[in-house]
Structures are given as structure tokens and as C-alpha cells.
XYZ file of C-alpha atoms in Angstrom:
317
model
C 15.348 -5.517 -35.441
C 18.400 -7.589 -36.395
C 20.482 -6.221 -33.544
C 17.520 -6.345 -31.148
C 17.142 -10.055 -31.859
C 20.797 -10.682 -31.122
C 20.751 -8.517 -28.023
C 17.634 -10.252 -26.682
C 19.144 -13.671 -27.351
C 22.477 -12.746 -25.794
C 20.911 -11.161 -22.700
C 18.668 -14.160 -22.118
C 21.526 -16.610 -22.538
C 24.216 -14.742 -20.609
C 22.008 -14.135 -17.580
C 21.837 -17.878 -16.954
C 25.520 -18.852 -17.097
C 28.723 -18.369 -15.142
C 31.356 -15.704 -15.784
C 33.633 -18.209 -17.546
C 30.808 -19.379 -19.785
C 29.797 -15.790 -20.561
C 33.192 -15.138 -22.119
C 32.693 -18.002 -24.551
C 29.162 -16.907 -25.412
C 30.273 -13.319 -25.920
C 32.873 -14.482 -28.434
C 30.167 -16.412 -30.272
C 27.905 -13.364 -30.361
C 30.710 -11.185 -31.739
C 31.330 -13.776 -34.464
C 27.639 -13.815 -35.396
C 27.535 -10.027 -35.592
C 30.637 -9.936 -37.781
C 29.186 -12.647 -40.017
C 25.997 -10.687 -40.650
C 27.951 -7.526 -41.400
C 30.546 -9.134 -43.686
C 28.447 -11.730 -45.476
C 27.250 -9.331 -48.191
C 30.888 -8.542 -48.993
C 32.468 -11.978 -48.720
C 31.647 -15.539 -49.619
C 32.998 -18.092 -52.018
C 35.251 -17.063 -54.860
C 32.403 -17.267 -57.355
C 31.482 -14.302 -59.580
C 28.376 -12.731 -58.099
C 28.308 -15.204 -55.194
C 27.031 -12.446 -52.922
C 24.794 -10.323 -55.106
C 23.470 -8.071 -52.381
C 25.491 -5.081 -51.292
C 26.416 -4.236 -47.726
C 24.556 -1.892 -45.383
C 22.711 0.668 -47.457
C 20.147 3.402 -47.054
C 17.176 3.094 -49.400
C 16.572 5.968 -51.761
C 13.145 7.323 -52.630
C 11.019 5.057 -54.859
C 11.860 5.440 -58.533
C 8.285 6.502 -59.358
C 8.557 9.399 -56.907
C 11.660 10.634 -58.745
C 10.048 11.103 -62.150
C 10.833 14.436 -63.788
C 9.244 16.249 -66.732
C 10.770 17.457 -69.970
C 9.113 19.877 -72.393
C 10.089 19.132 -75.970
C 11.895 22.030 -77.635
C 11.817 22.937 -81.321
C 14.045 20.566 -83.290
C 14.443 17.966 -80.530
C 14.078 14.284 -81.353
C 13.187 11.391 -79.101
C 16.674 9.966 -79.510
C 18.293 13.266 -78.526
C 16.097 13.599 -75.442
C 16.881 10.031 -74.389
C 20.604 10.662 -74.820
C 20.367 13.806 -72.702
C 19.009 11.775 -69.771
C 21.191 8.691 -70.411
C 18.113 6.638 -71.260
C 16.954 4.395 -74.064
C 14.286 5.897 -76.345
C 12.125 2.859 -75.513
C 12.145 3.830 -71.831
C 10.612 7.228 -72.610
C 8.152 5.669 -75.050
C 6.957 3.224 -72.402
C 6.099 6.006 -69.944
C 4.604 8.312 -72.573
C 1.956 6.604 -74.753
C 1.612 9.696 -76.963
C 5.127 9.211 -78.355
C 5.117 5.434 -78.704
C 5.195 5.905 -82.446
C 8.686 7.363 -82.063
C 7.917 10.999 -82.919
C 7.772 13.998 -80.564
C 6.307 17.461 -81.115
C 7.446 20.846 -79.778
C 5.677 21.698 -76.548
C 4.935 18.107 -75.572
C 5.627 17.297 -71.920
C 7.352 13.977 -71.339
C 7.729 11.953 -68.142
C 11.371 11.071 -67.534
C 12.410 8.277 -65.118
C 15.729 8.255 -63.208
C 16.969 5.200 -65.133
C 15.871 2.643 -67.714
C 12.917 0.391 -66.969
C 9.133 0.220 -67.121
C 6.237 1.137 -64.852
C 3.835 -1.725 -64.118
C 0.681 -2.280 -62.104
C 0.675 -5.057 -59.519
C -2.289 -7.052 -58.258
C -2.917 -6.824 -54.499
C -1.330 -9.498 -52.342
C 1.658 -10.244 -54.531
C 5.151 -10.543 -53.098
C 8.383 -9.076 -54.438
C 9.464 -12.583 -55.388
C 6.340 -13.176 -57.480
C 6.734 -9.880 -59.322
C 10.427 -10.597 -59.886
C 9.539 -13.960 -61.459
C 7.078 -12.279 -63.798
C 9.661 -9.837 -65.136
C 12.760 -12.049 -64.807
C 14.195 -9.661 -62.246
C 15.504 -9.936 -58.690
C 13.305 -9.398 -55.620
C 15.993 -7.517 -53.682
C 16.517 -5.105 -56.594
C 12.789 -4.420 -56.950
C 12.507 -3.980 -53.180
C 15.256 -1.343 -53.068
C 14.320 0.514 -56.274
C 10.758 0.895 -55.000
C 11.577 2.323 -51.582
C 12.237 -0.773 -49.433
C 8.608 -1.308 -48.445
C 7.520 -4.772 -47.343
C 4.119 -4.584 -49.060
C 4.346 -4.337 -52.841
C 2.676 -1.102 -54.061
C 0.011 -1.265 -56.756
C 2.344 0.570 -59.149
C 6.084 -0.095 -59.239
C 9.096 0.552 -61.444
C 10.962 -2.453 -62.852
C 14.527 -1.463 -63.803
C 16.378 -2.996 -66.719
C 13.236 -4.108 -68.596
C 12.873 -2.468 -72.004
C 9.470 -1.376 -73.294
C 8.484 -2.464 -76.796
C 5.141 -2.471 -78.624
C 2.955 -5.139 -77.090
C 4.805 -5.424 -73.777
C 2.439 -5.643 -70.839
C 2.624 -2.814 -68.353
C -0.706 -3.738 -66.827
C -1.308 -6.049 -63.915
C 1.461 -8.505 -63.178
C 0.152 -11.967 -62.335
C 1.900 -14.599 -60.221
C 3.964 -17.272 -61.948
C 3.427 -20.750 -60.570
C 6.704 -22.137 -59.281
C 7.570 -25.831 -59.661
C 7.674 -27.996 -56.552
C 10.852 -27.288 -54.608
C 13.442 -30.070 -54.283
C 14.209 -28.840 -50.748
C 11.716 -30.808 -48.659
C 13.859 -31.403 -45.562
C 15.044 -29.312 -42.614
C 18.707 -28.460 -41.854
C 18.528 -29.732 -38.243
C 17.052 -32.864 -36.629
C 14.317 -30.739 -35.022
C 12.657 -27.395 -35.704
C 14.665 -24.610 -34.103
C 14.344 -21.018 -32.928
C 15.472 -18.427 -35.458
C 18.067 -16.133 -33.884
C 18.560 -13.981 -36.986
C 16.047 -13.693 -39.813
C 16.692 -13.393 -43.537
C 16.312 -10.080 -45.346
C 16.587 -6.362 -44.818
C 16.761 -5.305 -41.179
C 17.079 -1.718 -39.880
C 20.215 -0.654 -38.049
C 19.010 2.214 -35.810
C 22.560 3.216 -34.904
C 23.432 4.019 -38.535
C 19.976 4.751 -39.878
C 20.606 2.187 -42.612
C 19.422 -1.259 -43.628
C 21.500 -4.415 -43.324
C 20.792 -7.364 -45.588
C 21.064 -10.780 -43.917
C 21.664 -13.456 -46.549
C 20.422 -16.371 -44.465
C 19.009 -17.437 -41.114
C 20.785 -18.393 -37.884
C 19.099 -21.351 -36.191
C 19.702 -21.935 -32.477
C 20.929 -25.412 -31.640
C 23.425 -27.277 -29.444
C 27.071 -28.096 -30.047
C 27.669 -31.280 -32.045
C 24.112 -31.294 -33.409
C 24.232 -32.701 -36.948
C 23.567 -30.396 -39.885
C 21.373 -32.190 -42.421
C 20.914 -31.775 -46.163
C 17.482 -30.306 -46.900
C 17.427 -31.983 -50.305
C 19.297 -34.263 -52.661
C 22.218 -32.770 -54.542
C 25.951 -32.607 -55.106
C 28.436 -31.126 -52.658
C 30.022 -28.137 -54.417
C 32.255 -27.116 -51.506
C 33.228 -28.607 -48.150
C 35.958 -26.843 -46.231
C 36.966 -23.641 -44.500
C 35.906 -20.248 -45.861
C 37.247 -16.903 -44.597
C 33.740 -15.552 -43.995
C 31.671 -18.606 -43.114
C 34.213 -20.734 -41.238
C 33.672 -24.456 -41.864
C 31.136 -24.555 -44.666
C 29.252 -27.067 -46.798
C 27.654 -25.950 -50.082
C 25.228 -28.216 -51.956
C 23.938 -27.670 -55.481
C 20.381 -28.929 -56.058
C 17.975 -29.227 -58.965
C 16.197 -26.159 -60.391
C 19.299 -23.978 -59.964
C 19.092 -23.991 -56.171
C 21.970 -24.063 -53.721
C 22.063 -24.427 -49.927
C 24.856 -23.399 -47.558
C 25.488 -24.680 -44.036
C 27.962 -22.627 -41.984
C 29.454 -22.564 -38.472
C 30.324 -26.258 -38.481
C 32.969 -27.898 -36.285
C 33.416 -31.096 -38.271
C 32.554 -32.028 -41.848
C 31.201 -35.407 -42.939
C 31.135 -34.835 -46.695
C 33.577 -33.877 -49.430
C 33.321 -31.879 -52.653
C 31.833 -33.879 -55.514
C 29.924 -36.233 -53.233
C 26.251 -36.935 -53.925
C 23.946 -36.542 -50.931
C 20.316 -37.348 -50.222
C 17.785 -35.427 -48.173
C 18.544 -35.907 -44.478
C 22.190 -36.947 -44.948
C 24.545 -35.696 -42.249
C 26.840 -32.946 -43.516
C 28.730 -32.087 -40.340
C 28.450 -31.149 -36.677
C 27.592 -27.669 -35.450
C 30.390 -25.738 -33.768
C 30.232 -23.651 -30.612
C 32.248 -20.946 -28.858
C 34.855 -21.904 -26.260
C 33.261 -23.282 -23.100
C 29.766 -22.688 -24.502
C 27.080 -25.355 -24.814
C 24.954 -23.149 -27.047
C 25.513 -22.935 -30.782
C 23.764 -22.121 -34.041
C 23.668 -23.114 -37.678
C 23.852 -20.392 -40.327
C 21.739 -21.588 -43.256
C 21.278 -20.051 -46.708
C 19.303 -20.799 -49.848
C 20.627 -19.347 -53.096
C 19.353 -19.297 -56.674
C 21.595 -19.389 -59.724
C 21.218 -16.382 -62.034
C 23.192 -14.210 -64.421
C 24.318 -12.275 -61.323
C 25.669 -15.445 -59.673
C 24.259 -17.341 -56.702
C 21.740 -14.867 -55.285
C 20.535 -15.274 -51.682
C 16.830 -16.085 -51.289
C 14.414 -16.260 -48.373
C 14.707 -19.872 -47.099
C 11.007 -20.095 -46.285
C 10.185 -19.536 -49.968
C 12.021 -22.744 -50.929
C 12.073 -24.943 -47.804
C 8.465 -25.698 -46.765
C 9.615 -27.046 -43.392
C 11.368 -23.760 -42.623
C 8.787 -22.022 -40.454
C 10.524 -18.891 -39.196
C 9.642 -18.279 -35.559
């Protein structure tokens, strides 16, 4: 889908311009492709700045990889957990009969592929809502549970330890505070050339994770702050080109890439709608785009989020 979008956009644009202009547009398309491929591996020199990995093939859902272990004479729960490189609590969470900590010869235990808990999910929830409930990451839950867009009714949450009293029943949504990102990164709503999120790459049979959205625009169009904040970075980055990064309230960060000129400096305070810079374009090309990201601060660093979850004006179309 990701490459189809680019191919459709490029074909539509190149069919309407001269040979000289096509060369410039082709260079821009190549840059956009390289950006999408390298973004998960590059970024600012901040630990965990790009938390997602590069192109990857999803494995089978964790709950489809459960195995069984029959307790032998003399085995203890701790010994069984050590054998499978698990915490005893992980086995206890999946096996109510041994939640007291004792096992008996002949008992059959369910063994997961790694530490975590199994939970039930109410219909209609999103990966982001479930991640908020269990203080996890939506992209991790998405991949561990088979990369399906609709959240199953039963999922595995890695890295969460079971203990007596922990809820493994229905996860309920957590109400999020009002977002401080009430603006739009361009003067007018724009066509989305590349969407955020996992996109299939048919050529490799793998998924590619796009950390932001590319918004079609025109050269010299101003890039605007979607909310008040402080400029954390304004300059040239090896992956993004000319880039402005703004830190906002609630641990949010926005990034504006593919700029020709910058109108702000690091440390500067900006308000919603302030001009950050002008959008760049390829040589001899009147078409351009803004690459826009929303990130959330976490123990893993600044983790890319779906812009439409935090910017109400961002209607992806």
C-alpha cells in the first residue's frame, strides 16, 4: 500500500509535466522512498528516538505459540520457569491451578514464548487504548499479536508481570486528556501522500513502518506549529534534511521535515500557528511535501505515534 500510494502519486504527477520537470520530481520521489525506508533506523541522536525497527515480517501471534509442559516428579515451579527462560509469575498467570506457587507431578502447564500476561479485550478498542491500559506500546502489542488491524478479543501483553489481584479480564479504555495539538501543520488541509503505520511491501513480503505522514503541498508553503511548545531542534539532520522539532505539554513532540528555510531556533518558544519554516522542493519542481511526525516521550525514548490520535485537525485522506 505504501509503495502503491507513492507510485500512484508519482504517475499522476509525472504524466502532467515536461521531461525536465520529471527529472526533478523523480529525485523528490527517490528521496521520499529513502526517507520512509531509513527513518526507523535514523533520526536525532537521542536514545530511543526511533523506537520502531526497520522492515520486518510479523511472527505468529504469541497466543498461537503457547506450548504445554507436563510436570515431572521433583520439578518445582521455579525450575520449570528457568527451563523456559520465564518468570514463575508468568506461568502462574496462565495457569490458575498453580497460582499458589506449588505444582504437582502430572499437571499440564501452558507455557508462553516469553514473559507477559493474557488479557481479554472489549470489542471496538484500539491498540493505543489497550497500550494505555497496560502502560505498554501500541506498536509492540500490534506486532506481538500478529499485526492485525482489529484488536482480537484475547491478546498477549508482553513485559507485564502477573501477581495476585492483577486483572486479566476485560481491558477498558483510559480517557486521555485533551491534546495540546489543536492546529494543523499547513495553512490548509492537504492530501496525504504517505500514511502513518505498518504498510505491506509486496516485493519483500514484509511490513514497513512509516513513522509519520507526508502531506502534499507547494514549494515555499509555510510549515506551522500545531501547538504551543519549545523548539528542541532546528537545523539539518542526516535523515530528515532541514528539520524542526518542538516539545509540547503532556510529553508530546512534533517534527516537521523537508524544509528549505527555517524561521525558528532551538530554545525558542512558539505558539500554535507560528511559522516554523518553508517547505522545500526538488530541483525544477513546483510540487513538494511536508513530512510530519507526532512522538510521545517514554522509557524507550520519543516513540512515533499516529498523528490523527493527537491532532484532531489531522483528517487523513
